[in-house]
CSV table of C-alpha atoms and ligand atoms in Angstrom, one decimal:
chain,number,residue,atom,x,y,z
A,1,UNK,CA,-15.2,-53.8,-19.3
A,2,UNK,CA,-17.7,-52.1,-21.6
A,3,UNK,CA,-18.9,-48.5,-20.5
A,4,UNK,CA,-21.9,-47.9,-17.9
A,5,UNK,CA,-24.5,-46.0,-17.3
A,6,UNK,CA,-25.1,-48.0,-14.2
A,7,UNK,CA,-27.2,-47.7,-11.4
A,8,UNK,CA,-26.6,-49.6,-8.4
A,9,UNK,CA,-28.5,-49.2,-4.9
A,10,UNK,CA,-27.1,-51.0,-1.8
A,11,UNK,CA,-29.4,-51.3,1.0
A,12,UNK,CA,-28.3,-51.0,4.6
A,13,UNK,CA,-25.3,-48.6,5.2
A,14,UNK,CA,-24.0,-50.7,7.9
A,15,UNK,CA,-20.6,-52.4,7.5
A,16,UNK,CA,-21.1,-54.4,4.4
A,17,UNK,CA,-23.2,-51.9,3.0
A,18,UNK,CA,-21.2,-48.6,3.6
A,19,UNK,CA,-17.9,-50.7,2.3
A,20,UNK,CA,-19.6,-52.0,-0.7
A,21,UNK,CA,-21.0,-48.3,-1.9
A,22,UNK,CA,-17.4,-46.9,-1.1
A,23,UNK,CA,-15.9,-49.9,-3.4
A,24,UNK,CA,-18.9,-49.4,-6.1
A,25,UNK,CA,-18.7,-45.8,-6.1
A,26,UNK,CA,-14.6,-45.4,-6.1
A,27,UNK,CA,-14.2,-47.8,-9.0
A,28,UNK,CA,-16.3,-45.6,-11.1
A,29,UNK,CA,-19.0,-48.6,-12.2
A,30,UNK,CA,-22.0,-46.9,-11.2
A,31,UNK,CA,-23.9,-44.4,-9.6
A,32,UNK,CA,-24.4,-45.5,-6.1
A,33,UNK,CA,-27.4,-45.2,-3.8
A,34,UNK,CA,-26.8,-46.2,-0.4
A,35,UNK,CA,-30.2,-46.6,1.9
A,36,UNK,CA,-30.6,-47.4,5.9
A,37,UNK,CA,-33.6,-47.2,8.2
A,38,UNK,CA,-31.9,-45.0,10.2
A,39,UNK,CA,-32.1,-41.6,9.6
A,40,UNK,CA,-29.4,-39.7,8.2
A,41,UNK,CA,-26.6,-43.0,8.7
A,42,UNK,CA,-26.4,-43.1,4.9
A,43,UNK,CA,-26.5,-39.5,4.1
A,44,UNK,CA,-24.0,-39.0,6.3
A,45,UNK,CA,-21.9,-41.9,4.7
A,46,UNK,CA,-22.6,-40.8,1.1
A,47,UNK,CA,-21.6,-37.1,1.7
A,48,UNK,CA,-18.4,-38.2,3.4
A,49,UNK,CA,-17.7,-40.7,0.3
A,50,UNK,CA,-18.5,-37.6,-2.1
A,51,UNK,CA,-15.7,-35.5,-0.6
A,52,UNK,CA,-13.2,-38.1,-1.5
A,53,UNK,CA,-14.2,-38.4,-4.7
A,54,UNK,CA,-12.2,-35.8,-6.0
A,55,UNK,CA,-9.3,-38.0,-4.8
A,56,UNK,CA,-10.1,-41.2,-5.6
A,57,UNK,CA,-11.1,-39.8,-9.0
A,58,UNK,CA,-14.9,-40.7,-9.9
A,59,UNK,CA,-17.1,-38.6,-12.1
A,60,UNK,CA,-19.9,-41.1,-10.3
A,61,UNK,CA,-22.4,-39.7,-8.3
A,62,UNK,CA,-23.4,-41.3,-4.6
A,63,UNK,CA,-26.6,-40.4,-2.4
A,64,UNK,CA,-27.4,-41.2,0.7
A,65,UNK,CA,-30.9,-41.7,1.7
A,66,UNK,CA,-33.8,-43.4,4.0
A,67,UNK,CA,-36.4,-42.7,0.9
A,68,UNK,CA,-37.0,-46.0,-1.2
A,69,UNK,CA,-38.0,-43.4,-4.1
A,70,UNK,CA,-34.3,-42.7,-4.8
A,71,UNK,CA,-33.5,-46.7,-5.9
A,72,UNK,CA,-36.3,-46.0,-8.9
A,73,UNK,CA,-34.6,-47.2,-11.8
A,74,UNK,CA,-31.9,-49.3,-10.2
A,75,UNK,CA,-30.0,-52.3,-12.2
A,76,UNK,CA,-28.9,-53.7,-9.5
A,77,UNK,CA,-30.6,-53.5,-5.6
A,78,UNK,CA,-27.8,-55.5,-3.1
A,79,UNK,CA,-29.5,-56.1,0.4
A,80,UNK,CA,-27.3,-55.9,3.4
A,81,UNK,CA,-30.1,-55.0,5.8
A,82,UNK,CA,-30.3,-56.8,8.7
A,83,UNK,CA,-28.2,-57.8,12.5
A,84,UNK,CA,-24.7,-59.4,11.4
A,85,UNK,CA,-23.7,-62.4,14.0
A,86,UNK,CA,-22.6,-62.1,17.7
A,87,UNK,CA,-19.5,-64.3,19.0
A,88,UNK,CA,-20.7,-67.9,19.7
A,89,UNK,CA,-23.9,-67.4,17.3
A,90,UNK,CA,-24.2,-69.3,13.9
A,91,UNK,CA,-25.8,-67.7,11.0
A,92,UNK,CA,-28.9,-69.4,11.3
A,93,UNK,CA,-29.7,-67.9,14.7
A,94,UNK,CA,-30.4,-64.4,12.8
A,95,UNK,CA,-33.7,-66.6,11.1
A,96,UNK,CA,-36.4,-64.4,12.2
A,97,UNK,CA,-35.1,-61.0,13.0
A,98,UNK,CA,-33.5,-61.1,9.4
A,99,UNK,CA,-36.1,-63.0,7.5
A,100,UNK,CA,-38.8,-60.0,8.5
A,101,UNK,CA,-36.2,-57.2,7.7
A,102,UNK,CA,-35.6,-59.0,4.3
A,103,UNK,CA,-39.4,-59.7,3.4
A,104,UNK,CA,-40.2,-55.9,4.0
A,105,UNK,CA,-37.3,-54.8,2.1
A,106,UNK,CA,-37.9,-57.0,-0.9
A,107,UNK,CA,-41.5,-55.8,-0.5
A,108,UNK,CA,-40.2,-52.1,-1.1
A,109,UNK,CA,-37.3,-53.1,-4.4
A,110,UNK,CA,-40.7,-54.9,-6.0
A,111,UNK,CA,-42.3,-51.5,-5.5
A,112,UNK,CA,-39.6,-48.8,-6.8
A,113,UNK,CA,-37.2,-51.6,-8.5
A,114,UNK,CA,-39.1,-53.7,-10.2
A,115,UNK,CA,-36.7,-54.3,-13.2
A,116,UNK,CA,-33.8,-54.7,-10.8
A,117,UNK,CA,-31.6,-57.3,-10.4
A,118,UNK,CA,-31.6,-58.4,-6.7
A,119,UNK,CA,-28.3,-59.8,-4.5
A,120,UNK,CA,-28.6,-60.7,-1.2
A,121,UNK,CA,-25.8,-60.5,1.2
A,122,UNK,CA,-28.2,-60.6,4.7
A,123,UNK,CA,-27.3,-64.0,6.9
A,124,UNK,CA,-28.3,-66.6,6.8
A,125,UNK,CA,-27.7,-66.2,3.2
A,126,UNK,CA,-29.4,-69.2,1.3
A,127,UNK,CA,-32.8,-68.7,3.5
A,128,UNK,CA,-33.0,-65.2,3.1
A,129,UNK,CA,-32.2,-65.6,-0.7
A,130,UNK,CA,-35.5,-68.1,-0.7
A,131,UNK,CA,-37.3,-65.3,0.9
A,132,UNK,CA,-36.1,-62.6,-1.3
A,133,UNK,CA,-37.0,-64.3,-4.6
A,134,UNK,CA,-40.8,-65.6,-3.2
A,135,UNK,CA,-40.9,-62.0,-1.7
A,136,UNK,CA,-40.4,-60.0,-4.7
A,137,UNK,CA,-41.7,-62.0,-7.0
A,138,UNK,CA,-39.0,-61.6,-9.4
A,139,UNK,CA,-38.2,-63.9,-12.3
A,140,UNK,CA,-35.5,-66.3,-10.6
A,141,UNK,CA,-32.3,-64.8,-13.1
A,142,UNK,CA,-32.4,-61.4,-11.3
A,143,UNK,CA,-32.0,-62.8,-7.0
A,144,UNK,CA,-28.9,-64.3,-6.4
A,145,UNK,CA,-27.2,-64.3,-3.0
A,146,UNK,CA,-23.7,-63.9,-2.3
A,147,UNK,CA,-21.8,-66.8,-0.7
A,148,UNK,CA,-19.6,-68.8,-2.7
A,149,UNK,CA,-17.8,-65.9,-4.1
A,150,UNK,CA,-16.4,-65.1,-0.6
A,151,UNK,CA,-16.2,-68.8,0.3
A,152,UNK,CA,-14.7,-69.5,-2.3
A,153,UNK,CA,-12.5,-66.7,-2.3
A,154,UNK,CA,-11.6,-67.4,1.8
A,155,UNK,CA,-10.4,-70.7,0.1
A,156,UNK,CA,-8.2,-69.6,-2.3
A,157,UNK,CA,-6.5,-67.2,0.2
A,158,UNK,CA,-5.9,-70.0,2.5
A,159,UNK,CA,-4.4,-72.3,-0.2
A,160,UNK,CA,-1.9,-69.6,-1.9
A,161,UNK,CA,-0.8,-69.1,2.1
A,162,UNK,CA,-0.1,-72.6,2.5
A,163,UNK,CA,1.8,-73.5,-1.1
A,164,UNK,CA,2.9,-69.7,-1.5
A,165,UNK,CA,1.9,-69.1,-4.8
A,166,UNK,CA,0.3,-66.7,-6.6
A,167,UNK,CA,-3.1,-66.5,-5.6
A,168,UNK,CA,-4.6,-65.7,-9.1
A,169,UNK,CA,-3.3,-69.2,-10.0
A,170,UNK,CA,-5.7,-70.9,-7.7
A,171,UNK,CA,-9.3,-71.9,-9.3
A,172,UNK,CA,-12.4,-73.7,-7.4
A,173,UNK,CA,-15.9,-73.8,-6.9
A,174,UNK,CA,-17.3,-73.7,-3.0
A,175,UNK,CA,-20.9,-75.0,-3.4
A,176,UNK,CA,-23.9,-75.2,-1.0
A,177,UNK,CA,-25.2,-73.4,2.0
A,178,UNK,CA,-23.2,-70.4,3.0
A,179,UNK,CA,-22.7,-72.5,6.6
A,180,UNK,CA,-21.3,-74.9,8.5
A,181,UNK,CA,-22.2,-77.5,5.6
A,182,UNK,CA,-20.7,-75.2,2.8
A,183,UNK,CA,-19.2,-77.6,0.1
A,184,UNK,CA,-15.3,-76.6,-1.4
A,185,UNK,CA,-15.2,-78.9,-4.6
A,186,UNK,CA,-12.0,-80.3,-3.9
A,187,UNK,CA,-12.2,-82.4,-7.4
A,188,UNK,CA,-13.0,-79.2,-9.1
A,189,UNK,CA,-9.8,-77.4,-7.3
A,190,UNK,CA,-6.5,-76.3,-9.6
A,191,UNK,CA,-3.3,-74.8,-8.4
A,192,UNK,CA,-1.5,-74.0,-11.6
A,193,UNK,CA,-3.7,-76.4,-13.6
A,194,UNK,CA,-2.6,-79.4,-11.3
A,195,UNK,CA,-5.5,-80.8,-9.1
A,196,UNK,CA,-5.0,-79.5,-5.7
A,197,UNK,CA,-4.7,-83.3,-4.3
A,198,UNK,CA,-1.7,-83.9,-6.5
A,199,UNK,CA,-0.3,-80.7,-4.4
A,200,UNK,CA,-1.4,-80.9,-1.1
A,201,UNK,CA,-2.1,-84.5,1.5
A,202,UNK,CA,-5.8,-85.0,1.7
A,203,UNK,CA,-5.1,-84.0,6.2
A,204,UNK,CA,-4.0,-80.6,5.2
A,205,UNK,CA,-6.7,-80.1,2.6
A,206,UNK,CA,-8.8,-81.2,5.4
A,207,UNK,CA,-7.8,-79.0,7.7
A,208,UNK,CA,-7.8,-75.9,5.2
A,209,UNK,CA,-11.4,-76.8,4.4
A,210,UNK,CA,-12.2,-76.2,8.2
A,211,UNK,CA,-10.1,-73.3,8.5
A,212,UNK,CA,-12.4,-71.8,5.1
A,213,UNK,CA,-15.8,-72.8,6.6
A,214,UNK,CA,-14.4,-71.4,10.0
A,215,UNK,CA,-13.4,-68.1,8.7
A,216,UNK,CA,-16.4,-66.3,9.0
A,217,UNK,CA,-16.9,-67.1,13.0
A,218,UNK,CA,-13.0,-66.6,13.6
A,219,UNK,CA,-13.6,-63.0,12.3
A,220,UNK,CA,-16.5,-62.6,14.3
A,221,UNK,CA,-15.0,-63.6,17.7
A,222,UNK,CA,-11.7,-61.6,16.8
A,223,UNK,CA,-13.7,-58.2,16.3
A,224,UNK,CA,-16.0,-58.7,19.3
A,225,UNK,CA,-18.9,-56.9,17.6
A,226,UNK,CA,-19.5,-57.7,13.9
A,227,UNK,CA,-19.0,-60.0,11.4
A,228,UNK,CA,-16.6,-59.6,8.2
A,229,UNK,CA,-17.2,-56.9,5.4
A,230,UNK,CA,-14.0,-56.1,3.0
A,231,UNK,CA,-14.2,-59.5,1.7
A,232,UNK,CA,-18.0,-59.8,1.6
A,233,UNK,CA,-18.2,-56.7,-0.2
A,234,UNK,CA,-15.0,-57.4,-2.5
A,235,UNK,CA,-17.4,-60.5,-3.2
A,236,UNK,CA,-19.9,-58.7,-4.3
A,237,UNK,CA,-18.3,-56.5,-6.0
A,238,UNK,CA,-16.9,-59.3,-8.0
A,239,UNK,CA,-20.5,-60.6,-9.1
A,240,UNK,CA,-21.4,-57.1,-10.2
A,241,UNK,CA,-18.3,-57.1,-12.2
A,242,UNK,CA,-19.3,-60.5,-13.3
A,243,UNK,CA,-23.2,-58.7,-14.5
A,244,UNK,CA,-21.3,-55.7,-16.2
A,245,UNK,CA,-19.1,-57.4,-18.3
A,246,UNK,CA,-22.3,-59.3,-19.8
A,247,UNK,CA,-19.9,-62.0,-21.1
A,248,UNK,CA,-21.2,-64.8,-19.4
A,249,UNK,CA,-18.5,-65.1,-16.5
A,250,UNK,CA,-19.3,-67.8,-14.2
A,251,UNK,CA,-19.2,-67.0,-10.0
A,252,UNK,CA,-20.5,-69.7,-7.6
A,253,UNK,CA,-24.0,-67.5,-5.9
A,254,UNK,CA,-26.9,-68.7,-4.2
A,255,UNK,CA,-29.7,-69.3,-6.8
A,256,UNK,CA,-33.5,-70.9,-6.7
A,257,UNK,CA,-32.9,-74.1,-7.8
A,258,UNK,CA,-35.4,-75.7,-10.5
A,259,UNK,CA,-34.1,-79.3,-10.8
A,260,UNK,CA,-30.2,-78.4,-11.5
A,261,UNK,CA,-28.1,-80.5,-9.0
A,262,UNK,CA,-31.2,-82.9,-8.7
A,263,UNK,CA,-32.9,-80.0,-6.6
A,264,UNK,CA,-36.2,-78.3,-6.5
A,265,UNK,CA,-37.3,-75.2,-4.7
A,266,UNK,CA,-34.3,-74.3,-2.8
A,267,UNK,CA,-31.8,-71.6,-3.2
A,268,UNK,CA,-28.5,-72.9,-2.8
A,269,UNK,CA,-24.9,-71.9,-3.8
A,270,UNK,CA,-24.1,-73.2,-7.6
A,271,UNK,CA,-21.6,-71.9,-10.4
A,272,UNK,CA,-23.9,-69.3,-12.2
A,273,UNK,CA,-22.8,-67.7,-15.7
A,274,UNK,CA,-23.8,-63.8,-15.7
A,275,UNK,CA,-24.5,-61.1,-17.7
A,276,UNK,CA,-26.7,-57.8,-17.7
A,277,UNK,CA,-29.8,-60.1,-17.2
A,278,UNK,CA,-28.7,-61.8,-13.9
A,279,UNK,CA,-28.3,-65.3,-14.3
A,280,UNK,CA,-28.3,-66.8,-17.5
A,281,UNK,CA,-27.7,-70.4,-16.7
A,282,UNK,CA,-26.0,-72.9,-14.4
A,283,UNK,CA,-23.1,-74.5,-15.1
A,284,UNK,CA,-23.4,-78.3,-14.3
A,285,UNK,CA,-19.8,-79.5,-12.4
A,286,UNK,CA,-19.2,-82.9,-12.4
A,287,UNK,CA,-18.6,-83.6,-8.8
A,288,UNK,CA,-17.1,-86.5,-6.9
A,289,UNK,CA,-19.6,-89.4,-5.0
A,290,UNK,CA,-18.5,-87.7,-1.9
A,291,UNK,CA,-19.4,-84.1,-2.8
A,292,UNK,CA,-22.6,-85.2,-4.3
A,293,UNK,CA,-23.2,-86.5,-0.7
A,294,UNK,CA,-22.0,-83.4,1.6
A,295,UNK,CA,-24.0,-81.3,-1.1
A,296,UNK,CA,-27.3,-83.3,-0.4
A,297,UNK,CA,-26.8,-83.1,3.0
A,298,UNK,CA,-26.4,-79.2,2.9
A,299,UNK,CA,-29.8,-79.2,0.9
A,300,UNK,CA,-31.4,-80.6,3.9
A,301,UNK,CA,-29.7,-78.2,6.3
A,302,UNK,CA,-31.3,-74.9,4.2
A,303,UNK,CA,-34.6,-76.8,3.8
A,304,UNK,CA,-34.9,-77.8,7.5
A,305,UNK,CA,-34.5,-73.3,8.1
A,306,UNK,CA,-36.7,-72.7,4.4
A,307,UNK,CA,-39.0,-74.2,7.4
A,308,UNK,CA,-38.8,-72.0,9.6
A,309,UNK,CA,-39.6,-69.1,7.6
B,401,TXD,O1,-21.3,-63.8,3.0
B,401,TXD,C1,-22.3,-63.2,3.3
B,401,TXD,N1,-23.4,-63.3,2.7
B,401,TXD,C2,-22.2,-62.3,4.5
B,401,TXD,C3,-23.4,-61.9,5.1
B,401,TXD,C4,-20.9,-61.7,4.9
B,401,TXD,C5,-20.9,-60.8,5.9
B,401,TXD,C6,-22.1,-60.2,6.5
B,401,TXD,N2,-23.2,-61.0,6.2
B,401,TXD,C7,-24.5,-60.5,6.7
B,401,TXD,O2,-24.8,-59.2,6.1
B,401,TXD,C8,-24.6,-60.2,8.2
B,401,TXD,O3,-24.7,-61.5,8.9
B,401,TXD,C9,-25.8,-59.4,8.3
B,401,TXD,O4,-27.0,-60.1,8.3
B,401,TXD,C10,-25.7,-58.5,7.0
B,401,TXD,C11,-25.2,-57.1,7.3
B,401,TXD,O5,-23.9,-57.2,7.9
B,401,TXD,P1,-23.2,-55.8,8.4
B,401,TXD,O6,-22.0,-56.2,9.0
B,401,TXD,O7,-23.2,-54.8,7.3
B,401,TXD,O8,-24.3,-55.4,9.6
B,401,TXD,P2,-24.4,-53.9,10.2
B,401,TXD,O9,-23.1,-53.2,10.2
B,401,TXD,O10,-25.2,-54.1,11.5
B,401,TXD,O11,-25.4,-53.1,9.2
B,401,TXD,C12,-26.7,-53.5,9.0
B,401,TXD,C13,-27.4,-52.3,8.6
B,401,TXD,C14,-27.6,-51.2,9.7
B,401,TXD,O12,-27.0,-50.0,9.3
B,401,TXD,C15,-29.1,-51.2,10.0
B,401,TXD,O13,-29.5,-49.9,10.4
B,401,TXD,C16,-29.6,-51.6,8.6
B,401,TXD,O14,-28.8,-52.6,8.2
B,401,TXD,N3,-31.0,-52.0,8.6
B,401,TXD,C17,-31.9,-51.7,7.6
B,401,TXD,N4,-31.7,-50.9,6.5
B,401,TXD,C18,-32.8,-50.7,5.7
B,401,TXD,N5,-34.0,-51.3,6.0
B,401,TXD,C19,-34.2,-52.1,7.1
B,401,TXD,N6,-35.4,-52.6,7.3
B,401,TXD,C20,-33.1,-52.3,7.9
B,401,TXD,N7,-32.9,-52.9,9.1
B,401,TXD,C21,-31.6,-52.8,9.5
């Protein structure tokens, strides 16, 4: 990876958030500024991530804040603001309590971040990605949401359990809505450069592909307040490596579609090739009849909540 002088400001100091500025901030990429409504969360966070830092070893520097001033200058603003799900809730049912936390959030990055690069992590994920990209006004390269990266990355996980291999030997794509109707391109999906249906029966990919779109909700009922955060902010971290390296490395994200996929005015998740501009272009799969279909039909599940909004 080439050297940084990056900035990075992560908003909301909540779970996702405060895990994500720790992960930033102790791998030395960037000088990390972590943001919350409430007064004095992240400046307690930050000073307490400072005083490991001569540990963990970063020359980096990390402030806590509730001023928008301090994100001036930002390459990269990540939005975690917002309520995570209860047990028994899907992500949609955060719509309008999110989707105003989000608008006035993006209304303050346009203000004191206007060259930044925006990811959205708030639920549910492809709406509020919609919202984040009309609400700031940003050219479409620089708001991506994260989804598929963690999706994607649930999958994989699952898989390498099941076959016992190395995980890092494991590559897909999951496409779509970060929901119920998420789409794991099983055509698309290599264990050790075999086609994962040469390696596993079609029931127990089944059942793995309901276990990955499940994941979220099992976590959610296991913690009993909460949802997930080292893997959502692992998966972020990943697309900000992806950014950094600014050699075009490809990571599935929710992005405002323009006609790729057959799609128009939607933010949905699709392989995306990075670098220190955002997006630079999407990389057209060749999916199966069948995955064409269950990616339509998870189109009309994020318009049908676009609607809402
Ligand atoms: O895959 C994905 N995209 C996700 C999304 C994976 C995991 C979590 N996902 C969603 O992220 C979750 O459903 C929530 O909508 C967000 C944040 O989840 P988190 O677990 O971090 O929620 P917390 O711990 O409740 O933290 C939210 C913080 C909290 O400290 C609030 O005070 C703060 O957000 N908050 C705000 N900060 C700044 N500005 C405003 N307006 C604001 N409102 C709340």
């Amino acid at each position: 990876m080439k050297p940084s002088l990056y900035k990075i400001s992560v908003i909301g100091a909540g779970a996702v958030g405060a895990t994500l500025a720790q992960r930033l901030f102790e791998s030395g990429f960037a000088d990390v500024v972590l943001l919350d409504v409430v007064k004095n969360i992240a400046r307690g966070k930050a000073l307490d991530l400072m005083d490991a830092a001569p540990i963990m070893g970063t020359e980096k520097s990390i402030v806590g804040t509730d001023d928008y001033k301090d994100i001036r200058d930002s390459d990269i603003v990540v939005i975690t603001a917002g309520l995570p799900r209860k047990p028994g809730m899907t992500r949609e049912d955060l719509i309008s309590k999110n989707a105003a936390i989000v608008k006035d959030v993006s209304s303050k990055i346009k203000i004191h971040a206007p060259e930044a690069i925006v990811i959205v992590v708030t639920n549910p994920l492809d709406i509020m990605t919609y919202l984040a990209y009309k609400a700031t006004g940003f050219n479409r390269n620089r708001v991506v949401g994260m989804a598929g990266a963690l999706d994607g990355s649930r999958f994989i996980a699952l898989i390498a359990d099941e076959l016992k291999v190395r995980r890092d030997l494991i590559k897909t794509y999951v496409m779509g809505s970060h929901g119920d109707t998420m789409v794991p391109i099983i055509s698309q999906t290599f264990v050790n450069g075999r086609l994962l249906s040469s390696v596993i029966p079609k029931d127990k990919i089944e059942s793995i592909v309901k276990r990955t779109c499940d994941r979220g909700a099992e976590i959610v009922s296991l913690l009993g307040t909460g949802s997930a955060y080292y893997s959502p902010s692992a998966a972020v971290l990943k697309m900000v490596k992806a950014m950094m390296d600014d050699a075009g490395d490809v990571v599935t994200a929710s992005f405002y579609l323009n006609g790729e996929y057959g799609l128009k005015d939607i933010c949905m998740g699709v392989p995306c090739r990075f670098d220190r501009r955002g997006v630079i272009d999407v990389m057209k799969l060749e999916l199966s009849n069948e995955e064409k279909e269950l990616f339509s039909r998870s189109a009309v599940a994020v318009k049908s909540s676009i609607d809402l909004i």
